Tab-separated table of C-alpha atoms and ligand atoms in Angstrom:
chain	number	residue	atom	x	y	z
A	14	MET	CA	-85.054	7.322	-55.148
A	15	PRO	CA	-83.508	3.778	-54.169
A	16	ASP	CA	-85.953	1.555	-52.209
A	17	ALA	CA	-84.639	1.319	-48.617
A	18	SER	CA	-85.635	-2.372	-47.970
A	19	LEU	CA	-83.890	-3.183	-51.417
A	20	GLU	CA	-80.862	-1.464	-50.402
A	21	ALA	CA	-80.836	-3.161	-46.935
A	22	PHE	CA	-81.071	-6.464	-48.810
A	23	ARG	CA	-78.155	-5.445	-51.037
A	24	SER	CA	-75.947	-4.683	-48.024
A	25	GLU	CA	-76.691	-8.018	-46.324
A	26	LEU	CA	-76.096	-9.734	-49.551
A	27	VAL	CA	-72.648	-8.118	-50.126
A	28	GLU	CA	-71.852	-9.074	-46.624
A	29	TRP	CA	-72.651	-12.591	-47.186
A	30	LEU	CA	-70.787	-12.611	-50.521
A	31	GLU	CA	-67.620	-11.152	-48.872
A	32	ALA	CA	-67.951	-13.684	-46.097
A	33	ASN	CA	-68.659	-16.768	-48.333
A	34	CYS	CA	-67.445	-16.405	-51.984
A	35	PRO	CA	-64.015	-18.123	-52.178
A	36	ALA	CA	-61.101	-15.974	-53.412
A	37	SER	CA	-60.520	-18.204	-56.441
A	38	LEU	CA	-64.025	-17.385	-57.724
A	39	ARG	CA	-63.458	-13.486	-57.696
A	40	PRO	CA	-63.114	-11.739	-60.964
A	41	GLY	CA	-59.712	-12.221	-62.495
A	42	ALA	CA	-58.732	-15.181	-60.297
A	43	THR	CA	-58.607	-18.897	-61.554
A	44	SER	CA	-61.148	-21.020	-59.741
A	45	THR	CA	-60.334	-24.458	-58.507
A	46	LYS	CA	-62.845	-27.312	-58.643
A	47	GLU	CA	-62.914	-27.659	-54.747
A	48	ASP	CA	-64.031	-24.087	-54.463
A	49	ARG	CA	-66.608	-24.384	-57.200
A	50	ASP	CA	-68.040	-27.443	-55.345
A	51	SER	CA	-68.128	-25.701	-51.949
A	52	TRP	CA	-69.463	-22.418	-53.432
A	53	GLN	CA	-72.218	-24.411	-55.157
A	54	GLN	CA	-73.184	-26.121	-51.991
A	55	VAL	CA	-73.415	-22.807	-50.035
A	56	TYR	CA	-75.238	-21.058	-52.975
A	57	ILE	CA	-77.808	-24.043	-53.144
A	58	GLU	CA	-78.482	-23.925	-49.394
A	59	ARG	CA	-79.487	-20.281	-49.800
A	60	GLY	CA	-81.921	-21.441	-52.712
A	61	TYR	CA	-80.127	-19.131	-55.063
A	62	THR	CA	-80.054	-21.355	-58.154
A	63	MET	CA	-83.732	-20.467	-58.211
A	64	PRO	CA	-83.960	-17.243	-56.241
A	65	THR	CA	-87.751	-16.405	-56.649
A	66	TRP	CA	-89.078	-19.937	-56.065
A	67	PRO	CA	-90.563	-20.291	-52.539
A	68	ARG	CA	-88.555	-21.219	-49.656
A	69	GLU	CA	-90.793	-24.312	-48.943
A	70	TYR	CA	-89.691	-25.833	-52.331
A	71	GLY	CA	-85.920	-25.117	-51.781
A	72	GLY	CA	-85.877	-21.662	-53.568
A	73	GLY	CA	-84.644	-18.416	-52.133
A	74	GLY	CA	-88.064	-16.817	-51.652
A	75	LEU	CA	-86.756	-13.548	-53.001
A	76	SER	CA	-88.944	-11.005	-54.891
A	77	LYS	CA	-88.132	-10.214	-58.476
A	78	ASP	CA	-86.419	-7.066	-57.560
A	79	GLU	CA	-84.360	-8.793	-55.073
A	80	ALA	CA	-83.324	-11.497	-57.497
A	81	ARG	CA	-82.236	-8.740	-59.871
A	82	VAL	CA	-79.988	-7.411	-57.108
A	83	LEU	CA	-78.657	-10.808	-56.525
A	84	SER	CA	-77.805	-11.105	-60.343
A	85	HIS	CA	-76.149	-7.804	-60.449
A	86	GLU	CA	-74.078	-8.455	-57.249
A	87	MET	CA	-73.050	-11.902	-58.546
A	88	GLY	CA	-71.905	-10.490	-61.798
A	89	ARG	CA	-69.626	-8.058	-59.760
A	90	PHE	CA	-68.364	-10.735	-57.159
A	91	ALA	CA	-67.943	-14.056	-58.760
A	92	ASN	CA	-66.501	-15.245	-61.973
A	93	TRP	CA	-68.722	-18.388	-61.915
A	94	VAL	CA	-72.227	-18.651	-60.829
A	95	PRO	CA	-73.819	-22.206	-60.124
A	96	VAL	CA	-76.852	-23.230	-62.267
A	97	ALA	CA	-79.319	-25.845	-62.133
A	98	SER	CA	-80.235	-27.934	-65.164
A	99	PHE	CA	-82.276	-25.628	-67.360
A	100	PHE	CA	-84.852	-28.452	-68.329
A	101	GLY	CA	-85.825	-28.383	-64.579
A	102	THR	CA	-85.521	-24.670	-63.841
A	103	SER	CA	-86.899	-23.269	-66.931
A	104	MET	CA	-89.498	-25.704	-68.029
A	105	LEU	CA	-90.614	-28.334	-65.600
A	106	GLY	CA	-90.255	-26.187	-62.390
A	107	PRO	CA	-92.588	-23.365	-63.585
A	108	VAL	CA	-95.265	-25.836	-64.758
A	109	LEU	CA	-95.090	-27.751	-61.488
A	110	LEU	CA	-95.485	-24.494	-59.596
A	111	GLU	CA	-98.585	-23.834	-61.565
A	112	PHE	CA	-100.174	-27.249	-62.062
A	113	GLY	CA	-98.432	-29.637	-59.587
A	114	ASN	CA	-100.192	-30.823	-56.262
A	115	GLU	CA	-98.375	-30.030	-53.130
A	116	GLU	CA	-96.730	-33.483	-52.880
A	117	GLN	CA	-95.165	-33.236	-56.419
A	118	LYS	CA	-93.888	-29.720	-55.520
A	119	LYS	CA	-92.230	-30.789	-52.359
A	120	GLU	CA	-90.785	-33.893	-53.856
A	121	HIS	CA	-89.519	-32.572	-57.115
A	122	LEU	CA	-88.746	-28.777	-56.960
A	123	PRO	CA	-86.029	-28.872	-54.119
A	124	LYS	CA	-84.147	-31.536	-56.271
A	125	ILE	CA	-84.194	-29.120	-59.101
A	126	VAL	CA	-82.866	-26.214	-57.184
A	127	SER	CA	-80.032	-28.416	-55.611
A	128	CYS	CA	-79.083	-29.870	-59.166
A	129	GLU	CA	-79.689	-33.351	-57.809
A	130	ILE	CA	-81.823	-34.499	-60.530
A	131	GLN	CA	-81.126	-33.885	-64.220
A	132	TRP	CA	-84.251	-33.788	-66.237
A	133	CYS	CA	-85.119	-34.183	-69.972
A	134	GLN	CA	-88.143	-33.357	-72.154
A	135	GLY	CA	-90.094	-36.413	-73.798
A	136	TYR	CA	-92.323	-34.460	-76.239
A	137	SER	CA	-91.228	-35.285	-79.835
A	138	GLU	CA	-91.848	-38.786	-81.426
A	139	PRO	CA	-90.967	-40.013	-84.815
A	140	GLY	CA	-94.430	-39.296	-86.088
A	141	ALA	CA	-95.210	-36.392	-83.930
A	142	GLY	CA	-92.820	-33.050	-84.099
A	143	SER	CA	-94.675	-29.882	-85.039
A	144	ASP	CA	-98.018	-32.021	-85.030
A	145	LEU	CA	-97.211	-32.949	-81.452
A	146	ALA	CA	-100.661	-33.963	-80.464
A	147	SER	CA	-100.343	-37.010	-82.773
A	148	LEU	CA	-98.107	-38.673	-80.210
A	149	GLN	CA	-98.491	-42.392	-79.792
A	150	THR	CA	-96.583	-43.254	-76.629
A	151	ARG	CA	-99.078	-45.010	-74.413
A	152	ALA	CA	-99.382	-45.042	-70.659
A	153	VAL	CA	-101.875	-47.713	-69.136
A	154	ARG	CA	-102.985	-47.527	-65.624
A	155	ASP	CA	-102.222	-50.696	-63.407
A	156	GLY	CA	-102.847	-50.374	-59.908
A	157	ASP	CA	-100.665	-47.427	-58.521
A	158	LYS	CA	-98.586	-47.285	-61.527
A	159	TYR	CA	-98.807	-46.330	-65.389
A	160	ILE	CA	-97.046	-48.778	-67.723
A	161	ILE	CA	-95.449	-46.931	-70.571
A	162	ASN	CA	-94.604	-48.216	-74.189
A	163	GLY	CA	-93.395	-46.302	-77.182
A	164	SER	CA	-90.516	-43.970	-78.222
A	165	LYS	CA	-89.480	-40.365	-78.056
A	166	ILE	CA	-86.956	-38.792	-80.407
A	167	TRP	CA	-84.674	-35.797	-80.373
A	168	THR	CA	-84.583	-35.949	-76.649
A	169	THR	CA	-81.904	-33.617	-75.743
A	170	GLY	CA	-79.564	-34.833	-72.874
A	171	ALA	CA	-81.498	-38.002	-72.289
A	172	ASN	CA	-78.116	-39.988	-71.989
A	173	ASN	CA	-77.244	-37.802	-69.029
A	174	ALA	CA	-80.747	-37.434	-67.494
A	175	ASP	CA	-82.228	-38.998	-64.449
A	176	TRP	CA	-85.818	-38.370	-65.033
A	177	ILE	CA	-88.107	-37.380	-67.989
A	178	PHE	CA	-91.286	-35.139	-68.102
A	179	CYS	CA	-93.173	-36.972	-70.760
A	180	LEU	CA	-96.305	-36.652	-72.929
A	181	THR	CA	-98.229	-39.875	-73.168
A	182	ARG	CA	-101.457	-41.020	-74.534
A	183	THR	CA	-103.826	-42.172	-71.922
A	184	ASP	CA	-107.219	-42.243	-74.069
A	185	PRO	CA	-106.611	-43.417	-77.602
A	186	ASP	CA	-110.405	-43.005	-78.213
A	187	ALA	CA	-110.558	-39.422	-77.399
A	188	ALA	CA	-109.940	-36.556	-79.769
A	189	LYS	CA	-106.084	-36.309	-80.215
A	190	HIS	CA	-105.756	-33.214	-77.775
A	191	ASP	CA	-108.044	-34.747	-75.285
A	192	GLY	CA	-106.407	-38.020	-74.523
A	193	ILE	CA	-102.831	-36.906	-73.526
A	194	SER	CA	-101.420	-36.918	-69.929
A	195	PHE	CA	-98.221	-35.369	-68.710
A	196	ILE	CA	-96.282	-37.766	-66.645
A	197	LEU	CA	-92.924	-37.755	-64.599
A	198	PHE	CA	-90.883	-40.897	-64.284
A	199	ASP	CA	-87.358	-42.308	-63.722
A	200	LEU	CA	-85.234	-42.989	-66.739
A	201	ARG	CA	-82.830	-45.203	-64.944
A	202	GLN	CA	-85.089	-48.265	-64.794
A	203	PRO	CA	-85.297	-51.563	-66.826
A	204	GLY	CA	-87.136	-51.119	-70.070
A	205	VAL	CA	-85.577	-47.748	-71.014
A	206	THR	CA	-83.148	-47.776	-73.974
A	207	ILE	CA	-81.358	-44.591	-74.788
A	208	SER	CA	-79.574	-44.346	-78.176
A	209	PRO	CA	-77.698	-40.994	-78.949
A	210	ILE	CA	-78.000	-39.434	-82.283
A	211	GLN	CA	-75.008	-37.342	-83.730
A	212	LEU	CA	-75.775	-33.828	-84.593
A	213	ILE	CA	-74.494	-31.959	-87.618
A	214	SER	CA	-72.087	-30.082	-85.211
A	215	GLY	CA	-70.434	-33.343	-84.304
A	216	ALA	CA	-71.976	-33.311	-80.840
A	217	SER	CA	-74.384	-36.037	-79.440
A	218	GLU	CA	-76.762	-34.422	-77.279
A	219	PHE	CA	-79.624	-35.865	-78.905
A	220	CYS	CA	-81.094	-39.197	-78.242
A	221	GLN	CA	-83.965	-41.591	-79.180
A	222	VAL	CA	-85.442	-43.169	-76.250
A	223	PHE	CA	-87.483	-46.472	-76.258
A	224	PHE	CA	-89.819	-47.434	-73.469
A	225	GLN	CA	-90.846	-51.111	-72.922
A	226	ASP	CA	-93.109	-51.661	-70.076
A	227	VAL	CA	-91.559	-48.885	-68.140
A	228	LYS	CA	-93.227	-47.762	-64.964
A	229	ALA	CA	-94.159	-44.457	-63.603
A	230	GLU	CA	-95.823	-43.923	-60.161
A	231	ALA	CA	-99.510	-42.828	-60.749
A	232	ARG	CA	-98.869	-39.886	-58.122
A	233	ASN	CA	-96.436	-38.527	-60.732
A	234	LEU	CA	-99.233	-37.644	-63.225
A	235	VAL	CA	-99.188	-33.883	-63.240
A	236	GLY	CA	-102.602	-32.143	-63.416
A	237	THR	CA	-105.559	-34.098	-64.513
A	238	LEU	CA	-105.842	-37.568	-66.260
A	239	ASN	CA	-106.087	-36.689	-70.178
A	240	GLY	CA	-105.639	-33.048	-69.421
A	241	GLY	CA	-102.002	-32.803	-70.253
A	242	TRP	CA	-102.224	-30.830	-73.491
A	243	THR	CA	-103.016	-27.600	-71.419
A	244	ILE	CA	-99.716	-28.213	-69.465
A	245	ALA	CA	-97.755	-29.148	-72.698
A	246	LYS	CA	-98.839	-25.852	-74.382
A	247	ARG	CA	-97.771	-23.928	-71.136
A	248	LEU	CA	-94.432	-25.674	-70.946
A	249	LEU	CA	-93.772	-24.877	-74.596
A	250	GLN	CA	-94.387	-21.257	-73.871
A	251	HIS	CA	-91.803	-21.501	-71.032
A	252	GLU	CA	-89.390	-23.392	-73.529
A	253	ARG	CA	-89.886	-20.503	-76.078
A	254	ALA	CA	-89.246	-17.742	-73.393
A	255	MET	CA	-86.090	-19.679	-72.354
A	256	LEU	CA	-84.708	-20.120	-75.788
A	257	SER	CA	-85.273	-16.721	-76.816
A	258	GLY	CA	-83.382	-15.557	-73.663
A	259	GLY	CA	-86.174	-13.504	-72.468
A	260	THR	CA	-89.100	-13.710	-70.117
A	261	GLY	CA	-91.603	-13.160	-72.940
A	262	GLY	CA	-94.112	-12.098	-70.320
A	263	GLY	CA	-93.435	-12.628	-66.697
A	264	GLY	CA	-91.306	-15.750	-66.428
A	265	GLU	CA	-88.217	-15.715	-64.475
A	266	ARG	CA	-84.803	-15.103	-66.182
A	267	PRO	CA	-82.096	-16.970	-64.284
A	268	GLN	CA	-78.703	-15.259	-64.103
A	269	ALA	CA	-76.989	-17.928	-66.541
A	270	LYS	CA	-76.734	-16.958	-70.142
A	271	LYS	CA	-79.279	-19.268	-71.947
A	272	GLY	CA	-80.768	-19.651	-75.360
A	273	PRO	CA	-79.474	-18.403	-78.728
A	274	VAL	CA	-79.923	-14.666	-78.432
A	275	PRO	CA	-76.641	-13.043	-79.028
A	276	ALA	CA	-75.194	-10.549	-76.759
A	277	PRO	CA	-75.124	-6.967	-78.367
A	278	THR	CA	-71.441	-6.661	-78.040
A	279	SER	CA	-68.861	-5.824	-80.711
A	280	ALA	CA	-67.471	-9.446	-80.773
A	281	LEU	CA	-68.378	-9.594	-84.456
A	282	ALA	CA	-66.621	-6.386	-85.295
A	283	GLU	CA	-63.434	-7.597	-83.302
A	284	ALA	CA	-63.420	-10.709	-85.174
A	285	ALA	CA	-63.853	-8.925	-88.495
A	286	ARG	CA	-60.995	-6.594	-87.468
A	287	ALA	CA	-58.674	-9.364	-86.631
A	288	HIS	CA	-59.251	-11.417	-89.876
A	289	LEU	CA	-59.752	-8.590	-92.387
A	290	GLY	CA	-57.978	-5.626	-91.011
A	291	GLU	CA	-58.839	-1.838	-91.221
A	292	LYS	CA	-58.719	0.808	-93.648
A	293	GLN	CA	-58.581	4.346	-92.266
A	294	GLY	CA	-59.616	3.422	-88.992
A	295	GLN	CA	-62.818	1.480	-90.240
A	296	LEU	CA	-63.238	-2.328	-91.033
A	297	ALA	CA	-61.833	-2.829	-94.523
A	298	ASP	CA	-64.634	-4.577	-95.948
A	299	TYR	CA	-67.516	-2.200	-96.346
A	300	PRO	CA	-70.444	-4.582	-97.125
A	301	LEU	CA	-69.431	-6.723	-94.251
A	302	ARG	CA	-69.272	-3.746	-91.974
A	303	ASP	CA	-72.960	-2.953	-92.913
A	304	ARG	CA	-73.998	-6.392	-92.046
A	305	ILE	CA	-72.212	-6.488	-88.730
A	306	ALA	CA	-73.795	-3.044	-87.833
A	307	GLN	CA	-77.165	-4.176	-88.797
A	308	ASN	CA	-76.824	-7.357	-86.848
A	309	GLU	CA	-75.599	-5.619	-83.789
A	310	MET	CA	-78.512	-2.879	-83.988
A	311	ASP	CA	-80.907	-5.751	-84.373
A	312	ALA	CA	-79.475	-7.490	-81.195
A	313	LEU	CA	-79.660	-4.269	-79.247
A	314	CYS	CA	-83.221	-3.614	-80.270
A	315	PHE	CA	-84.366	-7.289	-79.583
A	316	GLY	CA	-82.523	-6.953	-76.095
A	317	LEU	CA	-84.528	-3.758	-75.200
A	318	THR	CA	-87.769	-5.281	-76.498
A	319	LEU	CA	-87.208	-8.274	-74.109
A	320	LYS	CA	-86.539	-5.891	-71.360
A	321	ARG	CA	-89.580	-3.968	-72.079
A	322	SER	CA	-91.758	-7.001	-72.244
A	323	GLY	CA	-90.299	-8.279	-68.871
A	324	GLU	CA	-91.003	-4.818	-67.301
A	325	GLN	CA	-94.510	-4.887	-68.684
A	326	ALA	CA	-95.051	-8.282	-67.320
A	327	LYS	CA	-93.967	-7.413	-63.676
A	328	ALA	CA	-97.402	-8.100	-62.704
A	329	GLY	CA	-96.466	-11.739	-62.615
A	330	GLN	CA	-98.519	-13.487	-65.214
A	331	GLY	CA	-97.042	-16.615	-66.886
A	332	PRO	CA	-95.539	-16.433	-70.401
A	333	GLY	CA	-98.006	-16.044	-73.188
A	334	PRO	CA	-98.087	-16.519	-76.995
A	335	ALA	CA	-95.872	-13.714	-77.664
A	336	THR	CA	-93.002	-15.927	-76.672
A	337	SER	CA	-93.349	-17.303	-80.098
A	338	MET	CA	-92.215	-13.983	-81.599
A	339	PHE	CA	-89.404	-13.654	-79.272
A	340	LYS	CA	-88.418	-17.383	-79.959
A	341	LEU	CA	-88.655	-16.726	-83.822
A	342	TYR	CA	-86.589	-13.485	-83.670
A	343	ALA	CA	-83.869	-14.827	-81.496
A	344	SER	CA	-83.399	-17.825	-83.595
A	345	GLU	CA	-83.158	-16.141	-86.861
A	346	LEU	CA	-80.946	-13.581	-85.393
A	347	ASN	CA	-78.560	-16.107	-84.040
A	348	LYS	CA	-78.432	-17.751	-87.464
A	349	ARG	CA	-77.583	-14.671	-89.249
A	350	ARG	CA	-74.817	-13.738	-86.708
A	351	SER	CA	-73.303	-17.135	-87.116
A	352	GLU	CA	-73.523	-16.621	-90.944
A	353	ILE	CA	-71.665	-13.361	-90.623
A	354	LEU	CA	-69.073	-14.955	-88.471
A	355	MET	CA	-68.266	-17.519	-91.052
A	356	SER	CA	-67.973	-14.750	-93.799
A	357	VAL	CA	-65.514	-12.864	-91.342
A	358	ARG	CA	-63.416	-15.999	-90.983
A	359	GLY	CA	-63.048	-16.815	-94.604
A	360	ALA	CA	-61.024	-19.943	-95.179
A	361	ALA	CA	-60.527	-20.553	-91.257
A	362	ALA	CA	-64.327	-21.107	-91.198
A	363	LEU	CA	-63.586	-24.447	-92.904
A	364	GLY	CA	-62.068	-25.847	-89.895
A	365	TRP	CA	-63.825	-28.855	-88.619
A	366	SER	CA	-60.867	-30.642	-87.044
A	367	GLY	CA	-57.051	-31.008	-87.420
A	368	ASP	CA	-53.989	-29.034	-86.414
A	369	GLU	CA	-54.207	-26.391	-89.273
A	370	PHE	CA	-57.189	-24.902	-87.473
A	371	THR	CA	-57.190	-23.135	-84.113
A	372	PRO	CA	-59.621	-24.471	-81.400
A	373	LEU	CA	-61.549	-21.220	-82.005
A	374	ASP	CA	-61.955	-21.803	-85.653
A	375	ILE	CA	-63.268	-25.227	-84.943
A	376	MET	CA	-65.501	-24.145	-82.224
A	377	GLU	CA	-66.995	-21.418	-84.402
A	378	THR	CA	-67.520	-23.613	-87.397
A	379	ARG	CA	-69.301	-26.052	-85.159
A	380	GLY	CA	-71.345	-23.358	-83.646
A	381	TRP	CA	-72.544	-22.157	-87.005
A	382	LEU	CA	-73.668	-25.729	-87.746
A	383	ARG	CA	-75.425	-26.000	-84.364
A	384	SER	CA	-77.244	-22.664	-85.058
A	385	LYS	CA	-79.050	-24.425	-87.829
A	386	GLY	CA	-81.104	-26.200	-85.039
A	387	ASN	CA	-82.219	-22.976	-83.489
A	388	SER	CA	-85.148	-22.586	-85.882
A	389	ILE	CA	-86.335	-26.326	-85.279
A	390	GLU	CA	-85.926	-26.818	-81.449
A	391	GLY	CA	-88.820	-25.707	-79.395
A	392	GLY	CA	-91.008	-25.636	-82.400
A	393	THR	CA	-90.091	-24.572	-86.066
A	394	SER	CA	-89.930	-20.944	-87.242
A	395	GLU	CA	-92.828	-21.841	-89.583
A	396	VAL	CA	-94.942	-23.129	-86.730
A	397	GLN	CA	-94.126	-20.141	-84.657
A	398	LEU	CA	-95.450	-18.045	-87.391
A	399	ASN	CA	-98.635	-19.935	-87.354
A	400	VAL	CA	-98.987	-19.432	-83.563
A	401	ILE	CA	-98.252	-15.562	-84.090
A	402	ALA	CA	-100.777	-15.308	-86.980
A	403	LYS	CA	-103.424	-17.021	-84.869
A	404	ARG	CA	-102.847	-16.258	-81.112
A	405	VAL	CA	-101.009	-12.853	-81.183
A	406	LEU	CA	-102.484	-11.203	-84.312
A	407	GLY	CA	-105.853	-13.037	-84.128
A	408	LEU	CA	-106.021	-13.917	-87.863
A	409	PRO	CA	-108.446	-16.500	-89.117
A	410	ASP	CA	-107.346	-20.051	-89.740
B	19	FAD	C1	-81.521	-28.797	-81.190
B	19	FAD	C2	-82.944	-29.428	-80.927
B	19	FAD	C3	-83.193	-29.991	-79.751
B	19	FAD	C4	-84.367	-30.471	-79.510
B	19	FAD	N1	-84.673	-31.057	-78.193
B	19	FAD	C5	-85.744	-31.485	-78.126
B	19	FAD	C6	-86.013	-32.209	-76.710
B	19	FAD	O1	-85.277	-32.180	-75.860
B	19	FAD	N2	-87.318	-32.927	-76.613
B	19	FAD	C7	-88.169	-33.135	-77.596
B	19	FAD	O2	-89.199	-33.684	-77.355
B	19	FAD	N3	-87.969	-32.576	-78.718
B	19	FAD	C8	-86.778	-31.885	-79.145
B	19	FAD	N4	-86.449	-31.372	-80.341
B	19	FAD	C9	-87.499	-31.833	-81.348
B	19	FAD	C10	-88.089	-30.534	-81.938
B	19	FAD	O3	-89.127	-30.057	-80.999
B	19	FAD	C11	-88.819	-30.993	-83.315
B	19	FAD	O4	-87.725	-31.318	-84.149
B	19	FAD	C12	-89.728	-29.944	-83.815
B	19	FAD	O5	-90.772	-29.745	-83.016
B	19	FAD	C13	-90.038	-30.216	-85.330
B	19	FAD	O6	-90.578	-31.414	-85.456
B	19	FAD	P1	-90.139	-32.439	-86.679
B	19	FAD	O7	-88.510	-32.584	-86.528
B	19	FAD	O8	-90.775	-33.710	-86.457
B	19	FAD	O9	-90.315	-31.797	-87.966
B	19	FAD	P2	-91.827	-31.662	-88.790
B	19	FAD	O10	-92.865	-31.262	-87.796
B	19	FAD	O11	-91.909	-33.043	-89.586
B	19	FAD	O12	-91.581	-30.543	-89.577
B	19	FAD	C14	-90.858	-30.503	-91.056
B	19	FAD	C15	-90.985	-29.204	-91.668
B	19	FAD	O13	-92.309	-28.918	-91.981
B	19	FAD	C16	-92.721	-27.555	-91.470
B	19	FAD	N5	-94.095	-27.577	-91.052
B	19	FAD	C17	-94.761	-28.660	-90.114
B	19	FAD	N6	-95.945	-28.311	-89.777
B	19	FAD	C18	-96.225	-27.107	-90.392
B	19	FAD	C19	-97.333	-26.224	-90.504
B	19	FAD	N7	-98.449	-26.608	-89.828
B	19	FAD	N8	-97.154	-24.992	-91.285
B	19	FAD	C20	-96.151	-24.691	-91.845
B	19	FAD	N9	-94.882	-25.585	-91.850
B	19	FAD	C21	-94.981	-26.584	-91.034
B	19	FAD	C22	-91.757	-27.499	-90.347
B	19	FAD	O14	-91.699	-25.912	-90.031
B	19	FAD	C23	-90.442	-27.976	-90.938
B	19	FAD	O15	-89.867	-27.040	-91.690
B	19	FAD	C24	-85.308	-30.734	-80.715
B	19	FAD	C25	-85.062	-30.279	-81.941
B	19	FAD	C26	-83.793	-29.705	-81.957
B	19	FAD	C27	-83.481	-29.266	-83.500
C-alpha cells in the first residue's frame, strides 16, 4: 500500500517541478546554459544536490524514501540533474558528518552542496599507494596553523580543485598507523605546485602535488590529532562504495551515474549488431554473443546484489568492508565489458585520433584504456582481495 505521507511529498514535489523546471530541461528538449545555471541555483537552494543531508548543513533534509522519490521524479521530469563534485559529496561529506565537529560541518558541508568548492583527495604518495600508512608528508603545528611539506601523487582533479583533504604524518615517532592526521586545506596558496600527469587514455586528470611550507588552519584538523587512520579507512569505504556505483551498506547513492558499474542494457548487443550484423535474427558471431549475454547477466545480477545490500542496510549504518567486494566486482566487470566492446568494434577499435575514425570510435577506445585504471584506483583488486579475505571472510593473516 502506498505510504500516504510519501505520496503527499510526491505531489508537492511534482507541483514544484512543474513550476520550476525550465521547459528546455524537459525530456526531449535541448537545454540552454542559462536554463541549466538557473535550474542548478534553484535546485541547490532546496538542498537537492545532497537531498538526505541535514538542512542545517545545506542539504535537503529528506528521508531516504523521499530521496528515492526525488530521484525517480527527476528522472521523469528533467534531462539534466545538477550534481556537486563527487569527492565532496561521496567521500569528504559523509566523513565530516560522522567525524567533523560542528564548526567544520557548518563551514564545509554547505559549500559542497552548493558546488562552490571543488575537493580532491590527497592520499597516495610516491612511496605510499597500497601501503598507504607509509606516507611521509609532514604536518607540524605552529601556533594556530599546521605547516605542511611533502608530495602527493595520482591526485585526481587537483588542477581543478580548490581544497584538498589530506593525510599527513603528525607524529613520525609513533607506529606508522598511529601518527597520521586528516587535515583540510586550501590548495590555492603559495607553496603548492600542481603538475598534471597524462593518463594512458590521453586525458590528464591526474596530478602530482608538491607542498612547500603550505599552511592549514589548525581548526581544520578533522577528528583527533594522530587519529587520522580511522577516518582514512572510513573514507576509503565510502570511495569504494562510490566507485562500485552502490551503497555497499547504507551509504547514500546520489542521483548521478557514478563509478564504473555498467548499466545492464543491451548497448553491447546493439553495438555488435551494428558492426557484425545478424544471422537469422541473431547476432552473427556466436561466441561473441555468449560473451555479451554473460556480461549483461553479470551486470544485472550485480545491480540486484547492490540493491539488496542497500535495502538490507536501510537501518542506516555506514558502509563496511563489503564495499571491497563491490569495488572489486564493478572494476572487473567494467574492464570485461570494455574488452568485449573492443572485440565488437574490430578495426574501428584502433581509433585514437584522426578523421578516419568517428568520435564514438575514439571515445570508446579511450574509454577502454581508461578502464584499465578501474582495478587500481581506490585500492587495487589484489588489495581488495586481501581486505575481503581478512575482514569479510575472517581468514587468518
Ligand atoms: C584512475 C586513478 C585515480 C586515482 N585517484 C587518486 C586520487 O584522487 N587520490 C589519491 O590519493 N590516489 C589516487 N589514485 C592512486 C591509487 O589509489 C593508487 O594507485 C593505488 O592505491 C595503488 O597504489 P600504487 O599505484 O602505489 O601501487 P602499489 O601499491 O605499488 O602496487 C603495485 C602492485 O602491487 C600489488 N600489491 C601491493 N600490495 C599488495 C599486497 N599487500 N598484496 C597483493 N598485492 C599487492 C598491487 O595490487 C599492484 O598490482 C588513483 C589511481 C588511479 C589509477
